[in-house]
Amino acid sequence: VRAGERVALAAANGLDLPVWLLAVWRVGAVAVPLNPAGSNGDWKHVLEHAGARGLVAALVLADAPGGSGLGFVRSFDEGYGPVPTTAAPMPPGIADEPAIILYTSGTTGLPKGVTLSQRNLVANAAAMAQHFRLAGATQLAVLPLSHAHALGFGLLSALVSGGHLVLAERFDPLAWG
């Protein structure tokens, strides 16, 4: 994966997706999170529209029809490989380059993509963390991390504020009784 390439990511909420998001951003590539509950048609549209070169998916989603024809498909379950002994340098200027393409649910038509830079993501997360006084707070994410709210207000605000994020695979009101 190289700087500027678009990589689709598909998984239910868990530790794998944040790890892969950060890895994609570290090399200057563009993450394209897929809604794990999305239809094959939505996935196909998003993958084609975003120009995704590859798909990294949870094993249960890796065989999804939307993944065919891509340059590579890798499962989260395959592991992360050896830990490098030194960090690779970040590509220069990536803060203002595209980092993610978030897609709408498509309730009024085909899903629409919004491109954000790393600077956009961090500034938004820092502003939310400051406004809502989230420093060191524990938050609960029940929306998939492919959703703008779960990603920006949940994951990223927790990362920039030193907080904690509890990832629920889905919201089950009966489990919170």
mmCIF file of C-alpha atoms in Angstrom, residues 17-166:
data_model
loop_
_atom_site.group_PDB
_atom_site.id
_atom_site.type_symbol
_atom_site.label_atom_id
_atom_site.label_comp_id
_atom_site.label_asym_id
_atom_site.label_seq_id
_atom_site.Cartn_x
_atom_site.Cartn_y
_atom_site.Cartn_z
ATOM 1 C CA LEU A 17 -10.469 -1.671 12.461
ATOM 2 C CA PRO A 18 -8.747 1.132 14.448
ATOM 3 C CA VAL A 19 -5.378 -0.619 13.995
ATOM 4 C CA TRP A 20 -5.844 -0.856 10.228
ATOM 5 C CA LEU A 21 -7.161 2.732 10.001
ATOM 6 C CA LEU A 22 -4.072 4.053 11.754
ATOM 7 C CA ALA A 23 -1.790 1.873 9.625
ATOM 8 C CA VAL A 24 -3.389 3.100 6.396
ATOM 9 C CA TRP A 25 -3.043 6.711 7.532
ATOM 10 C CA ARG A 26 0.557 6.161 8.672
ATOM 11 C CA VAL A 27 1.652 5.368 5.123
ATOM 12 C CA GLY A 28 -0.406 8.213 3.668
ATOM 13 C CA ALA A 29 -3.028 5.999 2.051
ATOM 14 C CA VAL A 30 -6.753 6.750 2.044
ATOM 15 C CA ALA A 31 -9.085 4.605 4.163
ATOM 16 C CA VAL A 32 -12.509 3.748 2.789
ATOM 17 C CA PRO A 33 -14.490 2.213 5.667
ATOM 18 C CA LEU A 34 -17.327 -0.045 4.549
ATOM 19 C CA ASN A 35 -20.470 -0.495 6.603
ATOM 20 C CA PRO A 36 -20.274 -4.137 7.716
ATOM 21 C CA ALA A 37 -24.070 -4.337 7.448
ATOM 22 C CA GLY A 38 -24.133 -2.728 3.997
ATOM 23 C CA SER A 39 -25.612 -4.509 1.020
ATOM 24 C CA ASN A 40 -23.453 -6.037 -1.705
ATOM 25 C CA GLY A 41 -24.761 -3.337 -4.031
ATOM 26 C CA ASP A 42 -23.692 -0.562 -1.658
ATOM 27 C CA TRP A 43 -20.250 -2.126 -1.209
ATOM 28 C CA LYS A 44 -19.822 -2.495 -4.968
ATOM 29 C CA HIS A 45 -20.804 1.140 -5.526
ATOM 30 C CA VAL A 46 -18.485 2.444 -2.782
ATOM 31 C CA LEU A 47 -15.519 0.314 -3.917
ATOM 32 C CA GLU A 48 -15.898 1.456 -7.524
ATOM 33 C CA HIS A 49 -16.689 5.103 -6.721
ATOM 34 C CA ALA A 50 -13.762 5.429 -4.300
ATOM 35 C CA GLY A 51 -11.375 3.628 -6.651
ATOM 36 C CA ALA A 52 -10.319 1.242 -3.890
ATOM 37 C CA ARG A 53 -7.225 -0.743 -4.830
ATOM 38 C CA GLY A 54 -7.741 -3.307 -2.101
ATOM 39 C CA LEU A 55 -9.906 -4.561 0.699
ATOM 40 C CA VAL A 56 -8.916 -5.511 4.231
ATOM 41 C CA ALA A 57 -11.820 -7.288 5.877
ATOM 42 C CA ALA A 58 -12.804 -9.418 8.822
ATOM 43 C CA LEU A 59 -12.722 -13.055 7.804
ATOM 44 C CA VAL A 60 -16.532 -13.312 7.913
ATOM 45 C CA LEU A 61 -16.750 -10.403 5.449
ATOM 46 C CA ALA A 62 -13.694 -11.147 3.277
ATOM 47 C CA ASP A 63 -15.637 -13.311 0.837
ATOM 48 C CA ALA A 64 -18.198 -10.584 0.154
ATOM 49 C CA PRO A 65 -18.933 -10.242 -3.576
ATOM 50 C CA GLY A 66 -17.958 -6.563 -3.481
ATOM 51 C CA GLY A 67 -14.338 -7.544 -2.902
ATOM 52 C CA SER A 68 -13.818 -9.279 -6.238
ATOM 53 C CA GLY A 69 -11.533 -7.716 -8.813
ATOM 54 C CA LEU A 70 -9.403 -5.781 -6.333
ATOM 55 C CA GLY A 71 -5.612 -5.786 -6.292
ATOM 56 C CA PHE A 72 -5.522 -7.525 -2.914
ATOM 57 C CA VAL A 73 -7.864 -8.825 -0.275
ATOM 58 C CA ARG A 74 -6.511 -9.443 3.209
ATOM 59 C CA SER A 75 -8.339 -10.639 6.262
ATOM 60 C CA PHE A 76 -7.948 -8.963 9.654
ATOM 61 C CA ASP A 77 -7.671 -12.478 11.034
ATOM 62 C CA GLU A 78 -4.398 -13.087 9.158
ATOM 63 C CA GLY A 79 -2.554 -10.966 11.706
ATOM 64 C CA TYR A 80 -0.318 -7.974 11.346
ATOM 65 C CA GLY A 81 3.012 -9.533 10.476
ATOM 66 C CA PRO A 82 6.332 -8.863 12.164
ATOM 67 C CA VAL A 83 6.716 -5.720 14.237
ATOM 68 C CA PRO A 84 9.196 -3.384 12.510
ATOM 69 C CA THR A 85 12.294 -2.465 14.499
ATOM 70 C CA THR A 86 12.193 1.139 13.260
ATOM 71 C CA ALA A 87 9.280 3.314 12.218
ATOM 72 C CA ALA A 88 9.067 4.175 8.544
ATOM 73 C CA PRO A 89 9.092 7.922 7.942
ATOM 74 C CA MET A 90 5.705 9.451 7.307
ATOM 75 C CA PRO A 91 5.288 10.820 3.784
ATOM 76 C CA PRO A 92 5.769 14.606 3.778
ATOM 77 C CA GLY A 93 2.650 16.745 3.663
ATOM 78 C CA ILE A 94 0.163 13.962 4.388
ATOM 79 C CA ALA A 95 -1.685 16.041 7.000
ATOM 80 C CA ASP A 96 -3.513 17.889 4.229
ATOM 81 C CA GLU A 97 -3.850 15.014 1.776
ATOM 82 C CA PRO A 98 -6.998 12.851 1.693
ATOM 83 C CA ALA A 99 -7.034 10.379 4.590
ATOM 84 C CA ILE A 100 -10.529 8.921 4.507
ATOM 85 C CA ILE A 101 -13.610 8.769 2.346
ATOM 86 C CA LEU A 102 -16.720 8.359 4.495
ATOM 87 C CA TYR A 103 -19.882 7.291 2.693
ATOM 88 C CA THR A 104 -23.465 8.100 3.571
ATOM 89 C CA SER A 105 -25.941 5.287 4.101
ATOM 90 C CA GLY A 106 -27.582 5.931 0.752
ATOM 91 C CA THR A 107 -31.091 6.403 2.163
ATOM 92 C CA THR A 108 -31.903 8.989 -0.531
ATOM 93 C CA GLY A 109 -30.064 7.250 -3.368
ATOM 94 C CA LEU A 110 -26.582 5.883 -3.874
ATOM 95 C CA PRO A 111 -24.126 6.371 -1.009
ATOM 96 C CA LYS A 112 -22.198 9.632 -1.353
ATOM 97 C CA GLY A 113 -18.564 10.007 -0.347
ATOM 98 C CA VAL A 114 -16.999 12.805 1.699
ATOM 99 C CA THR A 115 -13.215 13.087 1.671
ATOM 100 C CA LEU A 116 -11.416 14.334 4.779
ATOM 101 C CA SER A 117 -7.734 14.920 5.488
ATOM 102 C CA GLN A 118 -5.841 13.856 8.595
ATOM 103 C CA ARG A 119 -5.840 17.531 9.650
ATOM 104 C CA ASN A 120 -9.663 17.638 9.254
ATOM 105 C CA LEU A 121 -10.065 14.498 11.352
ATOM 106 C CA VAL A 122 -7.740 15.585 14.165
ATOM 107 C CA ALA A 123 -9.077 19.165 14.322
ATOM 108 C CA ASN A 124 -12.664 17.932 14.515
ATOM 109 C CA ALA A 125 -11.832 15.313 17.161
ATOM 110 C CA ALA A 126 -9.835 17.801 19.251
ATOM 111 C CA ALA A 127 -12.625 20.390 19.083
ATOM 112 C CA MET A 128 -15.227 17.821 20.168
ATOM 113 C CA ALA A 129 -13.020 16.493 22.953
ATOM 114 C CA GLN A 130 -12.456 20.019 24.255
ATOM 115 C CA HIS A 131 -16.081 21.149 23.906
ATOM 116 C CA PHE A 132 -17.500 18.076 25.628
ATOM 117 C CA ARG A 133 -14.642 17.866 28.187
ATOM 118 C CA LEU A 134 -13.685 14.340 27.206
ATOM 119 C CA ALA A 135 -10.108 14.325 28.534
ATOM 120 C CA GLY A 136 -9.563 10.828 29.920
ATOM 121 C CA ALA A 137 -13.263 9.971 29.558
ATOM 122 C CA THR A 138 -14.623 6.535 28.733
ATOM 123 C CA GLN A 139 -17.057 6.474 25.813
ATOM 124 C CA LEU A 140 -19.256 3.779 24.311
ATOM 125 C CA ALA A 141 -19.460 3.294 20.534
ATOM 126 C CA VAL A 142 -22.475 1.351 19.316
ATOM 127 C CA LEU A 143 -22.497 2.683 15.749
ATOM 128 C CA PRO A 144 -20.076 1.048 13.305
ATOM 129 C CA LEU A 145 -16.753 2.877 12.970
ATOM 130 C CA SER A 146 -17.626 3.380 9.287
ATOM 131 C CA HIS A 147 -20.141 5.965 10.571
ATOM 132 C CA ALA A 148 -18.854 9.552 10.837
ATOM 133 C CA HIS A 149 -20.121 9.983 14.402
ATOM 134 C CA ALA A 150 -18.574 6.784 15.756
ATOM 135 C CA LEU A 151 -15.289 7.538 14.026
ATOM 136 C CA GLY A 152 -14.932 11.252 14.801
ATOM 137 C CA PHE A 153 -16.728 11.673 18.096
ATOM 138 C CA GLY A 154 -15.893 8.216 19.396
ATOM 139 C CA LEU A 155 -12.592 6.780 18.221
ATOM 140 C CA LEU A 156 -10.688 9.891 17.255
ATOM 141 C CA SER A 157 -11.842 12.085 20.154
ATOM 142 C CA ALA A 158 -10.780 9.289 22.528
ATOM 143 C CA LEU A 159 -7.370 9.071 20.859
ATOM 144 C CA VAL A 160 -6.675 12.827 20.929
ATOM 145 C CA SER A 161 -7.905 13.265 24.516
ATOM 146 C CA GLY A 162 -6.283 10.222 26.121
ATOM 147 C CA GLY A 163 -9.665 8.656 26.729
ATOM 148 C CA HIS A 164 -11.010 5.149 26.373
ATOM 149 C CA LEU A 165 -13.480 3.791 23.849
ATOM 150 C CA VAL A 166 -15.602 0.722 24.496
#
